Coordinates of C-alpha atoms (C1' of nucleotides) in Angstrom, one line a residue:
Chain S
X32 CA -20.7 -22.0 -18.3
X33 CA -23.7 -19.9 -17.5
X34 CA -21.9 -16.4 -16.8
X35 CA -23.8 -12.4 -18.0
X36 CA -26.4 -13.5 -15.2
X37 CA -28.1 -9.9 -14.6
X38 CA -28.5 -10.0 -11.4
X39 CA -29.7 -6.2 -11.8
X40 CA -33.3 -6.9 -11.2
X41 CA -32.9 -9.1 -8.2
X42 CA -30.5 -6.7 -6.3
X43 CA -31.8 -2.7 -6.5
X44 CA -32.8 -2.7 -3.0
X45 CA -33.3 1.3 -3.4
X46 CA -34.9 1.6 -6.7
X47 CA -35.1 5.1 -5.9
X48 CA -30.8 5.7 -5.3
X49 CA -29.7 2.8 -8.1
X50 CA -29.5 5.5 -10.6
X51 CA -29.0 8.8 -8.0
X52 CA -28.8 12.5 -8.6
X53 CA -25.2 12.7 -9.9
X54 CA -22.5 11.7 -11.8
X55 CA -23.6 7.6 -12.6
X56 CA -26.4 8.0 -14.4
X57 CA -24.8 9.4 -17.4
X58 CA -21.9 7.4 -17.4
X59 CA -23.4 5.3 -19.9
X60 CA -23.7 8.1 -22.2
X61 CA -20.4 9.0 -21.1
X62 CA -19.1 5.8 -22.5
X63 CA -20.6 5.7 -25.6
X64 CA -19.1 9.0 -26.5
X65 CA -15.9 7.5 -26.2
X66 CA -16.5 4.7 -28.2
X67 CA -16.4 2.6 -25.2
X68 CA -18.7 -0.3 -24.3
X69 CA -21.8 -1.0 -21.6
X70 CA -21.3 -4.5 -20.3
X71 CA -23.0 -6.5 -17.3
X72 CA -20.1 -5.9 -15.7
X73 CA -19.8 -2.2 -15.8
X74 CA -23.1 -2.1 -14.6
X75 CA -22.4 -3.9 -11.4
X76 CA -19.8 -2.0 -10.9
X77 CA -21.7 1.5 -11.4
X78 CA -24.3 0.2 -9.6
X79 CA -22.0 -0.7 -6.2
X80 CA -20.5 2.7 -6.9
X81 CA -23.7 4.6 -6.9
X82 CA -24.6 3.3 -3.4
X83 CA -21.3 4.4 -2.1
X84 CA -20.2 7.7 -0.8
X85 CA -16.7 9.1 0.1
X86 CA -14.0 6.1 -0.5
X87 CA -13.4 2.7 -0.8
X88 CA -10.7 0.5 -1.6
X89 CA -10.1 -2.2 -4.4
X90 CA -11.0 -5.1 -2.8
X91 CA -14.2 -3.7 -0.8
X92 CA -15.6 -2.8 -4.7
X93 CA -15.0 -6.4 -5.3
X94 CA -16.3 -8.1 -2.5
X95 CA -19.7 -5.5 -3.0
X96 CA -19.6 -6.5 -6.5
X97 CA -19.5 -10.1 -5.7
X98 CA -22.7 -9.8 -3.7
X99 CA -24.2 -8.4 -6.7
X100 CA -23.0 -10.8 -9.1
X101 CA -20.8 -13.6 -7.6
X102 CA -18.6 -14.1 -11.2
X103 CA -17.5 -11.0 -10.5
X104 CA -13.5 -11.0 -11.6
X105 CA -11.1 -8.9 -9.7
X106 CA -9.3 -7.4 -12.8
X107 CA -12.2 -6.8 -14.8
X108 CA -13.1 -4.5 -11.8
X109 CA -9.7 -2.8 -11.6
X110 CA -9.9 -2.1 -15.2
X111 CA -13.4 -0.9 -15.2
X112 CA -11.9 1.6 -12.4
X113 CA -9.0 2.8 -14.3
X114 CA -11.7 3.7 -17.2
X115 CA -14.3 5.7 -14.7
X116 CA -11.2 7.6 -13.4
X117 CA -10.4 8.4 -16.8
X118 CA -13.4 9.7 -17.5
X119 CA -13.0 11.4 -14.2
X120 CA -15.7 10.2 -12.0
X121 CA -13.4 8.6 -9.8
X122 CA -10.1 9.3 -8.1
X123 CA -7.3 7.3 -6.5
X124 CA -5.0 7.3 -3.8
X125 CA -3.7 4.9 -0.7
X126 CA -4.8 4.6 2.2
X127 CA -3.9 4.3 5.5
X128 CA -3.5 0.7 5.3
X129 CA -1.4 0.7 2.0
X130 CA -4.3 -0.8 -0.1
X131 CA -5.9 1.2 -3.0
X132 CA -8.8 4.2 -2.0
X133 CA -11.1 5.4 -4.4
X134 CA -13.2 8.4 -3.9
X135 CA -16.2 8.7 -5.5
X136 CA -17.8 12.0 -6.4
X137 CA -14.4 14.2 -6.6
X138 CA -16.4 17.4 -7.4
X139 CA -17.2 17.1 -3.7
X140 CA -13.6 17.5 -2.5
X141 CA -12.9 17.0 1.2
X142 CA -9.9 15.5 3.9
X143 CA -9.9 12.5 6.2
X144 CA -9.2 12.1 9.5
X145 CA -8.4 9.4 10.8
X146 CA -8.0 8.2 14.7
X147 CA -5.2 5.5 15.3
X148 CA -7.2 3.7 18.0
X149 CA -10.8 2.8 16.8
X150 CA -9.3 3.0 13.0
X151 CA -12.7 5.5 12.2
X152 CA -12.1 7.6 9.5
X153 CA -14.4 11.3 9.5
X154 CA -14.5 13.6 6.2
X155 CA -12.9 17.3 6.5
X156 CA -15.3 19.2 4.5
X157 CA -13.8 21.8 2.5
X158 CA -14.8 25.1 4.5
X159 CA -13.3 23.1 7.5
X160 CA -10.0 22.4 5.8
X161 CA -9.7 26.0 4.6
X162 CA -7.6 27.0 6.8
X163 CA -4.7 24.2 5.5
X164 CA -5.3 25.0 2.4
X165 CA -5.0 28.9 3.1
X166 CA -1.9 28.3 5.0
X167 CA 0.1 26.1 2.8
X168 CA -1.0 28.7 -0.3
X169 CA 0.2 31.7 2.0
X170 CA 3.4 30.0 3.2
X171 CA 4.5 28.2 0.4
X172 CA 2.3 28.8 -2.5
X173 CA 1.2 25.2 -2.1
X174 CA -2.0 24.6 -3.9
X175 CA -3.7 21.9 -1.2
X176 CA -6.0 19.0 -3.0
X177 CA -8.2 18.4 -0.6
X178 CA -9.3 14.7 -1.8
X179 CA -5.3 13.7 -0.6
X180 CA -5.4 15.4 2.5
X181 CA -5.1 12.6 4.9
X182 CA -4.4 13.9 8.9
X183 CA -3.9 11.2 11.3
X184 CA -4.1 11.0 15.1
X185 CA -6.7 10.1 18.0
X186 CA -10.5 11.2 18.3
X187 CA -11.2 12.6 21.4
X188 CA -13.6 9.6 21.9
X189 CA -10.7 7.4 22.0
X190 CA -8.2 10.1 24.2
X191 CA -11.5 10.3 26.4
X192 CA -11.4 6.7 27.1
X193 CA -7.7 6.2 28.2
X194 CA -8.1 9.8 30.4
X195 CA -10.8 8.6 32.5
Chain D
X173 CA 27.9 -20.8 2.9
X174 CA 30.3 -17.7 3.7
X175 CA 27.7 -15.6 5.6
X176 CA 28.1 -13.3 8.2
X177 CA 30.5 -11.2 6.7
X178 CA 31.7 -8.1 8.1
X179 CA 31.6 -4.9 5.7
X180 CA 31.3 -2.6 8.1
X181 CA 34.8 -1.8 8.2
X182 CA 34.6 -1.3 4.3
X183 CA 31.7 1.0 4.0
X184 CA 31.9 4.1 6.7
X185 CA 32.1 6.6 4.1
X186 CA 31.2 9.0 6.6
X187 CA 33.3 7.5 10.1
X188 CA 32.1 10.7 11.9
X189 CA 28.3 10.6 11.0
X190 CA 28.4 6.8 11.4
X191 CA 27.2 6.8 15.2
X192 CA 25.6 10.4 15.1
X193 CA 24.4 12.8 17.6
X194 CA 21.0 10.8 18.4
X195 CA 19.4 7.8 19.3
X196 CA 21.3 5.3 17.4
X197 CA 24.1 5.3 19.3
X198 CA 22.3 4.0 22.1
X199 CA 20.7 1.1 20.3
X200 CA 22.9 -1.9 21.0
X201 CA 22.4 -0.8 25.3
X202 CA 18.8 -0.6 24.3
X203 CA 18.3 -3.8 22.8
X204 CA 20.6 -5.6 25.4
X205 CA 18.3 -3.9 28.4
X206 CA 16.2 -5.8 26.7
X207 CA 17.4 -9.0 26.5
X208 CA 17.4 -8.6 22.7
X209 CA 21.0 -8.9 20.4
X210 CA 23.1 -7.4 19.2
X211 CA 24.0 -8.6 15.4
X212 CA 25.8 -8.0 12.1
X213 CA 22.9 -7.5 10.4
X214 CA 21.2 -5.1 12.8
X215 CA 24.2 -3.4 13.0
X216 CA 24.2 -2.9 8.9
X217 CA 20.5 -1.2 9.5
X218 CA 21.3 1.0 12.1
X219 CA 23.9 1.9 10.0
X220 CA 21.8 2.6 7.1
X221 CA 19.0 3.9 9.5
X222 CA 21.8 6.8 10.9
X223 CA 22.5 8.0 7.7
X224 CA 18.8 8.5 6.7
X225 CA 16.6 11.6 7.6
X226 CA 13.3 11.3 7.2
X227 CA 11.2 8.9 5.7
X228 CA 11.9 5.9 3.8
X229 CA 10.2 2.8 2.3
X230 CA 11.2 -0.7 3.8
X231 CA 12.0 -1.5 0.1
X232 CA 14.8 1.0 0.4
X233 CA 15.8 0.5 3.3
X234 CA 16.8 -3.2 2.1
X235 CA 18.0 -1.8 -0.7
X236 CA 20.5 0.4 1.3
X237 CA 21.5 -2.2 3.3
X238 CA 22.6 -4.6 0.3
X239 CA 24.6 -2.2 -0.8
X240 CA 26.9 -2.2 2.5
X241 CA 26.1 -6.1 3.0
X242 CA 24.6 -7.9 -0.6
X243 CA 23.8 -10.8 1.7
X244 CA 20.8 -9.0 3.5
X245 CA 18.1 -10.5 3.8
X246 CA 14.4 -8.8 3.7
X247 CA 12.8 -10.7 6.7
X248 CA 15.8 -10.3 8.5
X249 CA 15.6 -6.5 7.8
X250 CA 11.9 -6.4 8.6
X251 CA 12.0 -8.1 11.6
X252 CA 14.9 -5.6 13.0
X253 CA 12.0 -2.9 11.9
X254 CA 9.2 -4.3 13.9
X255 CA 12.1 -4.8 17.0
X256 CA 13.3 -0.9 16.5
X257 CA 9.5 -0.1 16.6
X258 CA 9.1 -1.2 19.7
X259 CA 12.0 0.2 20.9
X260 CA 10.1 3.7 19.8
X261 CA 13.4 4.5 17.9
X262 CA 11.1 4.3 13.9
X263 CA 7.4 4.8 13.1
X264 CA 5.9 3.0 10.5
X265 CA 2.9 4.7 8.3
X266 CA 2.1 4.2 4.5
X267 CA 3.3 6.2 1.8
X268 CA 1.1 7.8 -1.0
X269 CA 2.5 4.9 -3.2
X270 CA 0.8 2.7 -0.9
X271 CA 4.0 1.0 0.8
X272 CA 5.0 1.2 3.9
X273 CA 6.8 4.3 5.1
X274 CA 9.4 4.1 8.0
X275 CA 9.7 7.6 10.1
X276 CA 12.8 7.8 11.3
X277 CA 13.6 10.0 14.6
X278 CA 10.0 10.3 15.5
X279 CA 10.7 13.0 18.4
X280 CA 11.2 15.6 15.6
X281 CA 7.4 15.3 14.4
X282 CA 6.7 16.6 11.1
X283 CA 4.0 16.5 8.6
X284 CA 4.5 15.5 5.3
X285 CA 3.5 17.9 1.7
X286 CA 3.5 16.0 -2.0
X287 CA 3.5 17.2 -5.6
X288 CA 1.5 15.5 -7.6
X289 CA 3.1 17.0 -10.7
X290 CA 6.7 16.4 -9.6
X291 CA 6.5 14.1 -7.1
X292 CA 8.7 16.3 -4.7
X293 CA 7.7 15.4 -0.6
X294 CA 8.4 18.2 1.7
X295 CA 8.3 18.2 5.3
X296 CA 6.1 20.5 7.0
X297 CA 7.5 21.5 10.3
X298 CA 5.5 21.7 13.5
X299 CA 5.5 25.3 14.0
X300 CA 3.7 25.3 10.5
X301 CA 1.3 22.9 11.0
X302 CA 0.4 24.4 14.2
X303 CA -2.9 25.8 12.6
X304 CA -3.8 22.5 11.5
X305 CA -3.2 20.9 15.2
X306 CA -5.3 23.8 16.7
X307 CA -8.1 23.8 14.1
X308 CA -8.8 20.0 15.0
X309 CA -8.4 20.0 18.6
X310 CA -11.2 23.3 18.4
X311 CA -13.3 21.9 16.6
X312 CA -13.5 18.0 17.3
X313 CA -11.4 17.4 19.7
X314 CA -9.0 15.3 17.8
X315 CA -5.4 15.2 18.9
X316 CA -3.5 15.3 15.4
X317 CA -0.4 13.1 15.2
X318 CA 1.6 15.6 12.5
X319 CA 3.7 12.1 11.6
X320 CA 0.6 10.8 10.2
X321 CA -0.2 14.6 8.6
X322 CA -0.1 14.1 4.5
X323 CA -1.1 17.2 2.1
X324 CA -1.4 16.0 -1.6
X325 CA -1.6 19.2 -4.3
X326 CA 0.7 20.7 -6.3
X327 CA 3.6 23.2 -5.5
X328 CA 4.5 26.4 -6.4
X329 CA 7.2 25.4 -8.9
X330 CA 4.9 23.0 -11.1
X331 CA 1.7 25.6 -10.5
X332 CA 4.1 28.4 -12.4
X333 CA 5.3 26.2 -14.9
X334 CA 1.5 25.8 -16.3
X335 CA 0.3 29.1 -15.9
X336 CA 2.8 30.2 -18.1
Chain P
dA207 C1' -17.5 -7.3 -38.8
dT208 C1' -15.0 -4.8 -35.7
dT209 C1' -12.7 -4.4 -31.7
dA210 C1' -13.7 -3.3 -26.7
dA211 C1' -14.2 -6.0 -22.8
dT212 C1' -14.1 -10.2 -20.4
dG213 C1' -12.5 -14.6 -18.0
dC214 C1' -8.8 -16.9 -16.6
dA215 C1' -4.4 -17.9 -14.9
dA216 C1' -0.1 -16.5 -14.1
dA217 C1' 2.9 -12.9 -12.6
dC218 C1' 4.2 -9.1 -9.7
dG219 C1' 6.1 -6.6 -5.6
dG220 C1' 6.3 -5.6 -1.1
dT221 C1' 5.7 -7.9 3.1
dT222 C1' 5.0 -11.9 6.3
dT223 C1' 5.5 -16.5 8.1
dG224 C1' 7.2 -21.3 9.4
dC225 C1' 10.9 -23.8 10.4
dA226 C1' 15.5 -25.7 10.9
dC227 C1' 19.8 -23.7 11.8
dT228 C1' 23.1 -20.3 13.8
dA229 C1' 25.5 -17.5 16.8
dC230 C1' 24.9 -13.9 20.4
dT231 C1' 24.8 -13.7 25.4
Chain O
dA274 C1' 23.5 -23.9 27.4
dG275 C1' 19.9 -21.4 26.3
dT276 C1' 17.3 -18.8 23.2
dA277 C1' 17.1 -14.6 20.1
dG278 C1' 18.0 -14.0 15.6
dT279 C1' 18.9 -15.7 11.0
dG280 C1' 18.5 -17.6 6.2
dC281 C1' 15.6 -19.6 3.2
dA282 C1' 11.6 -20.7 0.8
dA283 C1' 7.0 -20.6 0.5
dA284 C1' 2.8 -18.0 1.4
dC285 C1' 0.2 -13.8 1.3
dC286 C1' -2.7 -10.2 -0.6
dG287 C1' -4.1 -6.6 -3.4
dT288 C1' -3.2 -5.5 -7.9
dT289 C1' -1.6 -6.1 -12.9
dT290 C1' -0.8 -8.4 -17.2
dG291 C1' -1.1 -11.5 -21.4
dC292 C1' -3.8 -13.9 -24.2
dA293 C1' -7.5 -16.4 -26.3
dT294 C1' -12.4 -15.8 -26.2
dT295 C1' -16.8 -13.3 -26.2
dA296 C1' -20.1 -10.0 -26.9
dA297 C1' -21.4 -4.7 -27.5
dT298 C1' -21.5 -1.8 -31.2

DNA sequence: ATTAATGCAAACGGTTTGCACTACT
DNA sequence: AGTAGTGCAAACCGTTTGCATTAAT
């Protein structure tokens, strides 16, 4: 029934970023080491990941996927994601929304913000969040992970609006 | 069917804490300036509701309830949620499981602190999330909601027991 | 030839919805 | 009497699982 369709070829708009700097072009490799296997599938999925930055949920993957190859199957995703965050190029957590987040790039650690009213969601880089994580050590000896620090509340775009 | 059974009379463990200090008391003139009812099975929730500090899941919450009346019903129970919402008396946010997370006496704002070793949540009061508030408003302007304020990492207990 | 990985379909779990019925007011 | 609220069952949605099949090694 016509599926393993590499649709690779058709669909690397950015030749130049398919395979970028970091972590996803070894993964291959990374793979193999493990005994594990290389599929169509994975490549989509690497491929999706490699054009995104910061987090995503589940079901965005999928629906990117899709684009890329439209057999994609939802739990041959899910499963491809529990492998990469084995090998530790990924991270999970839950959003806002209750659904699935995963971050890409963890090495990069950093918060969100999010405002309650336009739903945007900004990064805390890490020598912004210092502080938190210097108070919580200081306080409690709390050892703060940025990647699951999540602060929510109202941009000052949105609190401008309402003001005026 | 035998429904609408009354086990309130059968399950005030605690007759003094049943209608405590706060807001609850007030909830029945609340809904009725409304227009809204008051019921046995609202009643059963703003019993269980009284009796909890903090934050729990809906899940629970109908879980709780069953226990003083086995005939809840979860749609009942959610619907009551959405109507105390309204009513400003809960706040509703998602929990690091991913499933919705009721706040329960919103006035008393507090952020929230999880182990990912032992799964322990601690409350972070305002006065200590205070840096956090300031360091936002300074430097975007954002106006931090500390209900919506979750720190993932690992606590001092858990960070002992490993370097040891 | 092995066996990891896939496709598929069914299950899961918390939450939501539609609708006829019930009981607060 | 009027209508808010309920019980029930089915739908929902993202995610997970079991199993026979397929394909990477």
């Amino acid at each position: 029934v016509q599926r393993w369709r590499y649709a690779w070829s058709v669909t690397n708009e950015s030749a130049s970023s398919v395979t970028p700097a970091g972590e996803w072009s070894r993964v291959r490799e990374h793979l193999h080491e493990r005994g594990l296997r290389w599929t169509p599938q994975r490549r989509t999925l690497i491929e999706v990941l490699s054009r995104t930055d910061g987090h995503v949920t589940g079901a965005e993957l999928i629906e990117r996927c899709r684009q890329v190859d439209p057999t994609t199957i939802p739990s041959t995703v899910y499963r491809t994601l529990d492998v990469l965050e084995d090998l530790g190029l990924l991270r999970h957590s839950h959003g806002a929304d209750g659904r699935e987040e995963f971050h890409v790039q963890p090495g990069i650690s950093h918060g969100h913000l999010h405002c309650r009213s336009c739903g945007t969601t900004w990064e805390v880089p890490a020598d912004e969040a210092g502080v938190i994580v210097d108070a919580m050590r200081q306080g409690r000896g709390f050892a703060v992970d940025l990647s699951h620090l999540s602060i929510g509340g109202e941009c000052a775009g949105c609190a401008g609006k309402k003001a005026t």
